[in-house]
Coordinates of C-alpha atoms in Angstrom, one line a residue:
X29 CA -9.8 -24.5 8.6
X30 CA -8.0 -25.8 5.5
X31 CA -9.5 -22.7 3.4
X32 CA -7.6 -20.3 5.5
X33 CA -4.2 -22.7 5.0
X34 CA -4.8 -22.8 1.2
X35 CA -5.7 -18.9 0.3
X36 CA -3.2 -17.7 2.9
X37 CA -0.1 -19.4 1.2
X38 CA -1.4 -19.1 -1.5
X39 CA -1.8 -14.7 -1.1
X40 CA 1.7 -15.1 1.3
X41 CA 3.5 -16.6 -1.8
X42 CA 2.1 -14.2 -4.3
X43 CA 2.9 -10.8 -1.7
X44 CA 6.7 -12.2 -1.6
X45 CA 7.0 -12.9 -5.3
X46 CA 5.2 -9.7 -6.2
X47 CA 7.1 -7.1 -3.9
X48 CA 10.0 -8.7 -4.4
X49 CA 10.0 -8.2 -8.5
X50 CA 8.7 -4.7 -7.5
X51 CA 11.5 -4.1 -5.4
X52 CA 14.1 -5.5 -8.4
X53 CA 12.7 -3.9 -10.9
X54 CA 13.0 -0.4 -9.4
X55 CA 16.2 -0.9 -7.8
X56 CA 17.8 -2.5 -11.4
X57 CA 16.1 0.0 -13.7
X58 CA 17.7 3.2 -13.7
X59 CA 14.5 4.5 -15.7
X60 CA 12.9 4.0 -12.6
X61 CA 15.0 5.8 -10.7
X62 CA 12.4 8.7 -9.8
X63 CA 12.1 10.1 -6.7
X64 CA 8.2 8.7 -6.8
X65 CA 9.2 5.4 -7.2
X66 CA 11.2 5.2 -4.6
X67 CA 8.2 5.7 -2.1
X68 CA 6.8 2.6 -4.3
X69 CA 9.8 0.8 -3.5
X70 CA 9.6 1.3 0.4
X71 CA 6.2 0.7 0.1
X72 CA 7.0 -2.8 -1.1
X73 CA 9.5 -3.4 0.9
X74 CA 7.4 -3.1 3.7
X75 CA 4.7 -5.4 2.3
X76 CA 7.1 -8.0 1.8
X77 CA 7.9 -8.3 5.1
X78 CA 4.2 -8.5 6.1
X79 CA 4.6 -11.9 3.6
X80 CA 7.3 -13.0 5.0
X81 CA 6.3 -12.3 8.8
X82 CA 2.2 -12.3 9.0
X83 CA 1.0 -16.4 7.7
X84 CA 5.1 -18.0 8.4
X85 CA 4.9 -16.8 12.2
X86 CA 1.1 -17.9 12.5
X87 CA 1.7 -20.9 11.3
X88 CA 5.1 -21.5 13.5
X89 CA 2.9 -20.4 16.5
X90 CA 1.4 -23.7 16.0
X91 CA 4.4 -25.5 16.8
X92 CA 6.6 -23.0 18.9
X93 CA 5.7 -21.5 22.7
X94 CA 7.1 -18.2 21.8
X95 CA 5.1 -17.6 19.1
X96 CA 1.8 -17.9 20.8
X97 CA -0.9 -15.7 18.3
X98 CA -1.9 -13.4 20.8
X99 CA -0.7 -10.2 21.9
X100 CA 2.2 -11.0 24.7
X101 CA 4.1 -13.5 21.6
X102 CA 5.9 -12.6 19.1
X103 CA 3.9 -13.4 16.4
X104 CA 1.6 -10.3 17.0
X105 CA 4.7 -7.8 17.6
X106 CA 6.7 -8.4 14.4
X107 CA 3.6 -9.1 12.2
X108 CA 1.9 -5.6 12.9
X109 CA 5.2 -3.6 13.4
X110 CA 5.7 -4.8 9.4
X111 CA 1.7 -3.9 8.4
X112 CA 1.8 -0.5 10.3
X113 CA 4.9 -0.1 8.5
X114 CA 3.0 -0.8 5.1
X115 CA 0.6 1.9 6.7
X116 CA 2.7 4.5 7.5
X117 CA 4.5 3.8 4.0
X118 CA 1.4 4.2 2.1
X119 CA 1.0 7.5 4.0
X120 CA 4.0 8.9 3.1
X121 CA 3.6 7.7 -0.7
X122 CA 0.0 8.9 -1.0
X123 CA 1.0 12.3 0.6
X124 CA 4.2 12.6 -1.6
X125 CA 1.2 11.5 -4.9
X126 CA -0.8 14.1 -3.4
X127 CA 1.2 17.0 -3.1
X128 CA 2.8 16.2 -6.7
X129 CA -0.9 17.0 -8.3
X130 CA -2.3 19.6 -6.4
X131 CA 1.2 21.4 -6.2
X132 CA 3.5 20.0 -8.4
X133 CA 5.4 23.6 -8.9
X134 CA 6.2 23.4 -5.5
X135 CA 6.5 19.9 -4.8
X136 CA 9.2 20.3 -7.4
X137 CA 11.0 22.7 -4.8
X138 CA 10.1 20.7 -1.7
X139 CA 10.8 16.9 -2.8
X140 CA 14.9 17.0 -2.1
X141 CA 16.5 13.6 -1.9
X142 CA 17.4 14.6 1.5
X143 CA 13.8 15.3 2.6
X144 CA 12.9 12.0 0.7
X145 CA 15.1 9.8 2.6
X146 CA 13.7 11.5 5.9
X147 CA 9.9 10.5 5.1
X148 CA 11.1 7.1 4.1
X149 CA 13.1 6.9 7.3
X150 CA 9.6 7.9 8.9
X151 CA 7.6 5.8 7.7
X152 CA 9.9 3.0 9.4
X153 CA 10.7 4.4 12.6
X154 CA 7.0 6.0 13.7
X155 CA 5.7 1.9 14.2
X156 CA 8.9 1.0 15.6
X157 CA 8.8 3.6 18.7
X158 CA 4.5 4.0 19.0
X159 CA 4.0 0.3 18.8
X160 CA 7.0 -2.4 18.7
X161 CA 9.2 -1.1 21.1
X162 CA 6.1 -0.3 23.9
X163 CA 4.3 -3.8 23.4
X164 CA 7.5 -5.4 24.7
X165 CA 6.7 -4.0 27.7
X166 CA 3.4 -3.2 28.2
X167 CA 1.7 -6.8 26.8
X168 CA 4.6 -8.5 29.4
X169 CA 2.6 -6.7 32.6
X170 CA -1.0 -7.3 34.1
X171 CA -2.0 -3.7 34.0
X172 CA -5.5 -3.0 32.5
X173 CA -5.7 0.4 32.7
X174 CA -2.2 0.5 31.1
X175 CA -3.0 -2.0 28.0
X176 CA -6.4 -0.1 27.5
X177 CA -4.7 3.3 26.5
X178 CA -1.6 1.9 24.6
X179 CA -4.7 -0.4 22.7
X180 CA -6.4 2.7 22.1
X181 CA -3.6 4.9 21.3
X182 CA -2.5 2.0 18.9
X183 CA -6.0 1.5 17.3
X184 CA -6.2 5.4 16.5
X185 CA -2.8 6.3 15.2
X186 CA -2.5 3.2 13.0
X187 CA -5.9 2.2 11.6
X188 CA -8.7 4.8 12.1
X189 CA -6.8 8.4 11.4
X190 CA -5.2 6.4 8.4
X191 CA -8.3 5.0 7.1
X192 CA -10.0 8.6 7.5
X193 CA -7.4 10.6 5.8
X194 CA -7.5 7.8 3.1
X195 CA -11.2 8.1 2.3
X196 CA -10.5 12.2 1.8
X197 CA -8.0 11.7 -0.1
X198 CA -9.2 9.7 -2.9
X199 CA -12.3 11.9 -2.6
X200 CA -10.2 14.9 -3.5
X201 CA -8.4 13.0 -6.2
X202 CA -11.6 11.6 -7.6
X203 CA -12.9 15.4 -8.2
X204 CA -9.4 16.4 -9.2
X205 CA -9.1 13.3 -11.8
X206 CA -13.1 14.6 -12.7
X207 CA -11.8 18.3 -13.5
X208 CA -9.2 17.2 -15.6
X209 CA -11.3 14.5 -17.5
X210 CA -13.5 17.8 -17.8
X211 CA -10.6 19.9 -19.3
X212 CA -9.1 17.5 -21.8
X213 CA -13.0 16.9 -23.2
X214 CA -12.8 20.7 -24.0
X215 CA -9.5 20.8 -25.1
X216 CA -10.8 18.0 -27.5
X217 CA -14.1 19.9 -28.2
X218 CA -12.3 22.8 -29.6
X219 CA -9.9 20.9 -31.5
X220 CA -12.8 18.9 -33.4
X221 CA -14.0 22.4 -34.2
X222 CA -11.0 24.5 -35.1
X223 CA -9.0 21.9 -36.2
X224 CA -11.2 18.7 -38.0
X225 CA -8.0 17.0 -39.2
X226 CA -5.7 16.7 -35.8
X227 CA -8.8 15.2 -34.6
X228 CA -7.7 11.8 -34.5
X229 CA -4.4 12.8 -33.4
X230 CA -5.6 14.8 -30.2
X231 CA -7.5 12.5 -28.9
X232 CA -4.7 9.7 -29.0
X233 CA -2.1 11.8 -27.4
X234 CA -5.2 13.3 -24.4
X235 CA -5.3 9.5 -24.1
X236 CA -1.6 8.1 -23.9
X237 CA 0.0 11.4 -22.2
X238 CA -2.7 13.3 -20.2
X239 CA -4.6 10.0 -18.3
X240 CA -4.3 10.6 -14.8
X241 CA -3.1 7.3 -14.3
X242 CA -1.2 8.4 -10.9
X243 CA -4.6 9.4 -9.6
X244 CA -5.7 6.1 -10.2
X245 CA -3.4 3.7 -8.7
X246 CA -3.6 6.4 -5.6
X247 CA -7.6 5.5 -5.9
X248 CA -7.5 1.8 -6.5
X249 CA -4.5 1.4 -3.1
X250 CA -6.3 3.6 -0.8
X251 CA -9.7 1.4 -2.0
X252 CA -8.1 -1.6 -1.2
X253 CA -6.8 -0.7 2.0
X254 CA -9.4 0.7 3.1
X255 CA -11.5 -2.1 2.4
X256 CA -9.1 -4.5 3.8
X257 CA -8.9 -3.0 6.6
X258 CA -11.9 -2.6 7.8
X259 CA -12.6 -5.6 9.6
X260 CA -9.4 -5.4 11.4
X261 CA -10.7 -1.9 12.7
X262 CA -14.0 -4.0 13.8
X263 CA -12.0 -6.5 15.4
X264 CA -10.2 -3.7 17.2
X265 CA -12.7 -2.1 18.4
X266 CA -15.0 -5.0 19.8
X267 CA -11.4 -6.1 21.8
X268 CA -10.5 -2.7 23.3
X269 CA -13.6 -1.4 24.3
X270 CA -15.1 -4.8 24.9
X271 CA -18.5 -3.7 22.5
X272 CA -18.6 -7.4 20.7
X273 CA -17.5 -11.6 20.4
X274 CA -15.8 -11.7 16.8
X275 CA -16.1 -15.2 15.5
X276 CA -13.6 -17.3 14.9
X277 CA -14.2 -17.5 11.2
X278 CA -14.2 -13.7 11.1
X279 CA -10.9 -13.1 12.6
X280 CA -9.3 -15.8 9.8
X281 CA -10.8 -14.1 7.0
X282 CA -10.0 -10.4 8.6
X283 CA -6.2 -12.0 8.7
X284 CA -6.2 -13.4 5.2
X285 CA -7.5 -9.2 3.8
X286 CA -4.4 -7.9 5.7
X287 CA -1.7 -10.5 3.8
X288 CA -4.5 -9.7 0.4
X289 CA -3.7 -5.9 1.2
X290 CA 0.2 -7.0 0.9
X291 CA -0.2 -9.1 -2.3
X292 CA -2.5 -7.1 -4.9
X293 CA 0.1 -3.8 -4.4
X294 CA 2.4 -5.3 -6.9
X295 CA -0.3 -5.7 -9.2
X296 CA -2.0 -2.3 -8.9
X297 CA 1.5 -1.3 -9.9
X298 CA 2.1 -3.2 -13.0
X299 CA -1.0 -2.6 -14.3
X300 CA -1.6 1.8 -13.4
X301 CA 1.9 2.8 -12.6
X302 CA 3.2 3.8 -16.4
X303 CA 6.6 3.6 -15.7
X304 CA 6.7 -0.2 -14.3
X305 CA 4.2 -1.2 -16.4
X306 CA 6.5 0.5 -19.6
X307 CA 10.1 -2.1 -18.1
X308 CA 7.7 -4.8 -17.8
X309 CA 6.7 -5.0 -21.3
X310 CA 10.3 -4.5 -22.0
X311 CA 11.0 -7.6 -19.8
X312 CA 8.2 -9.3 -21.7
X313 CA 9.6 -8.4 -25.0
X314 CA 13.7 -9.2 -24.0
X315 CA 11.9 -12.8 -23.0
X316 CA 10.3 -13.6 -26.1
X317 CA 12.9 -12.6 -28.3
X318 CA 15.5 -14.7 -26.2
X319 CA 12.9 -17.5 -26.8
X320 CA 12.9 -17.5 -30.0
X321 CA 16.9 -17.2 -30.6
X322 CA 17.0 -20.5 -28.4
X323 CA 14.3 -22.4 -30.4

C-alpha cells in the first residue's frame, strides 16, 4: 500500500522533527524552565521515540526475522512500550494541568521538584513493568489462557481507563473554561458600565492574560488522542475477545493515527501553549533579523 509508505514517513518525519524542537527548545530556554513544561518535555520525549520506533521497525520487519510485526517480535514490544509511554505521560501531564486549575493554591504546595521527578519517573516505568518486561515472556509461550489475561489486563490499563478518564476530563475543563468565559463577560459587563473609558483596555488585557489557553491545549490533546485512539481500542478488542476480522486496510490506517497522535503534539504546543509559542516568535524574529544583516 504505497499510501500507507508515503503518509507514514511522511507523519514519522514530522513527529521526530517536531518533538525534537520541542524537546530543544524547553531544555535551551531557561524561560521555559517551569515545572509545567517539563511534563511537556517528557511528553515529547516519549513521542519521539514512538517516531523513531513505530514506522522504522515496521518497515525493517520487512527485511529482518526478528522484527516480525506481530506480537512474539520486537517490533510490537518496543513500538507500544514507547506509545503507552506517550499514554502514561499524557496522564501525568493532564493530571499535573488539572490539578493546577481546579486547585492551583494547593497544587502550588503539592508540585515539589522532588514529587515532579517521581511522576515523570512513572510515567516511564509503569509500561516498562505492566507491559515490556511481561510480553518477553508471556508472547514467547503457547499458553492461551495466559496471553488472554495479560491481553486484557494490557487493553484496560493502557487504552480504555485512559481514554475514559480523558473524555471526563476535558468535560470538566470544558465547563470550567465555560465558567470563566462566564466570569470575565461580567467582569467586562461591569466595566462597560462603571467605567466607559477602560473599556477598550479591559477587554484587551481579559483577552491576552485571562484566555484559558492551558485548558485548551489540555482539550485539543486529549481530543486527539482520543480520537486516534479509538480504532486501536477496536482493533483490540476484536483480537482479545475474538468479537471481529479487522481488515487489512483498517489496521494500516489505525497504525498511521497512532504515529499522527505522536506528530500533531508539537503543533498543539506551538500554537496553545503561550510560553513556547512566546520563544518561538523570538526564534522567528532572531531569524529574520540575522537575515537581513547577511543580505
Amino acid at each position: 500500500m504505497w499510501w500507507f509508505m508515503v503518509l507514514g514517513w511522511f507523519f514519522t518525519l514530522t513527529c521526530i522533527l517536531g518533538n525534537l524542537f520541542v524537546a530543544y527548545l524547553i531544555s535551551t530556554r531557561p524561560k521555559l524552565h517551569v515545572k509545567a513544561n517539563w511534563f511537556v518535555l517528557s511528553l515529547a520525549l516519549a513521542d519521539l521515540c514512538v517516531g523513531l520506533s513505530y514506522l522504522p521497525l515496521l518497515f525493517a520487519s520487512s527485511f529482518f526475522q526478528d522484527f516480525t510485526s506481530d506480537h512474539k517480535g520486537i517490533w510490537f514490544k518496543v513500538s507500544h512500550t514507547f506509545i503507552y509511554s506517550s499514554t502514561t505521560n499524557l496522564c501525568v501531564l493532564t493530571a499535573d494541568r488539572f490539578t493546577a486549575i481546579t486547585m492551583p493554591l494547593r497544587y502550588t504546595l503539592y508540585m515539589t521538584q522532588r514529587r515532579l521527578f517521581y511522576l515523570v519517573a512513572f510515567a516511564w516505568v509503569l509500561p516498562i513493568i505492566f507491559f515490556t518486561l511481561p510480553s518477553f515472556c508471556i508472547y514467547s509461550k503457547e499458553r492461551d489462557s495466559l496471553t488472554f489475561a495479560f491481553e486484557t489486563i494490557r487493553v484496560v490499563i493502557f487504552q480504555l481507563i485512559p481514554s475514559v478518564l480523558f473524555i471526563f476530563v476535558a468535560g470538566r475543563l470544558c465547563y470550567i473554561a465555560k465558567g470563566i468565559s462566564r466570569k470575565e463577560e461580567f467582569t467586562l459587563t461591569q466595566i462597560r458600565f462603571n467605567l466607559p473609558p477602560l473599556q477598550k483596555n479591559a477587554r484587551r488585557n481579559s483577552r491576552d492574560e485571562r484566555k484559558p489557553s492551558s485548558i485548551k491545549m489540555l482539550i485539543l490533546i486529549i481530543f486527539i488522542f482520543v480520537l486516534c485512539h479509538v480504532g486501536g481500542n477496536y482493533r483490540c478488542f476484536c483480537s482479545v475477545f475474538n468479537l471481529c476480522a479487522v481488515p487489512d486496510y483498517v489496521r494500516k490506517v489505525i497504525e498511521l493515527l497512532f504515529v499522527f497522535n505522536s506528530a500533531v503534539n508539537p503543533l498543539v504546543y506551538a500554537f496553545l501553549k503561550r510560553d513556547i509559542k512566546r520563544e518561538m516568535k523570538l526564534i522567528g524574529r532572531g531569524f529574520k533579523i540575522g537575515t537581513v544583516l547577511i543580505t
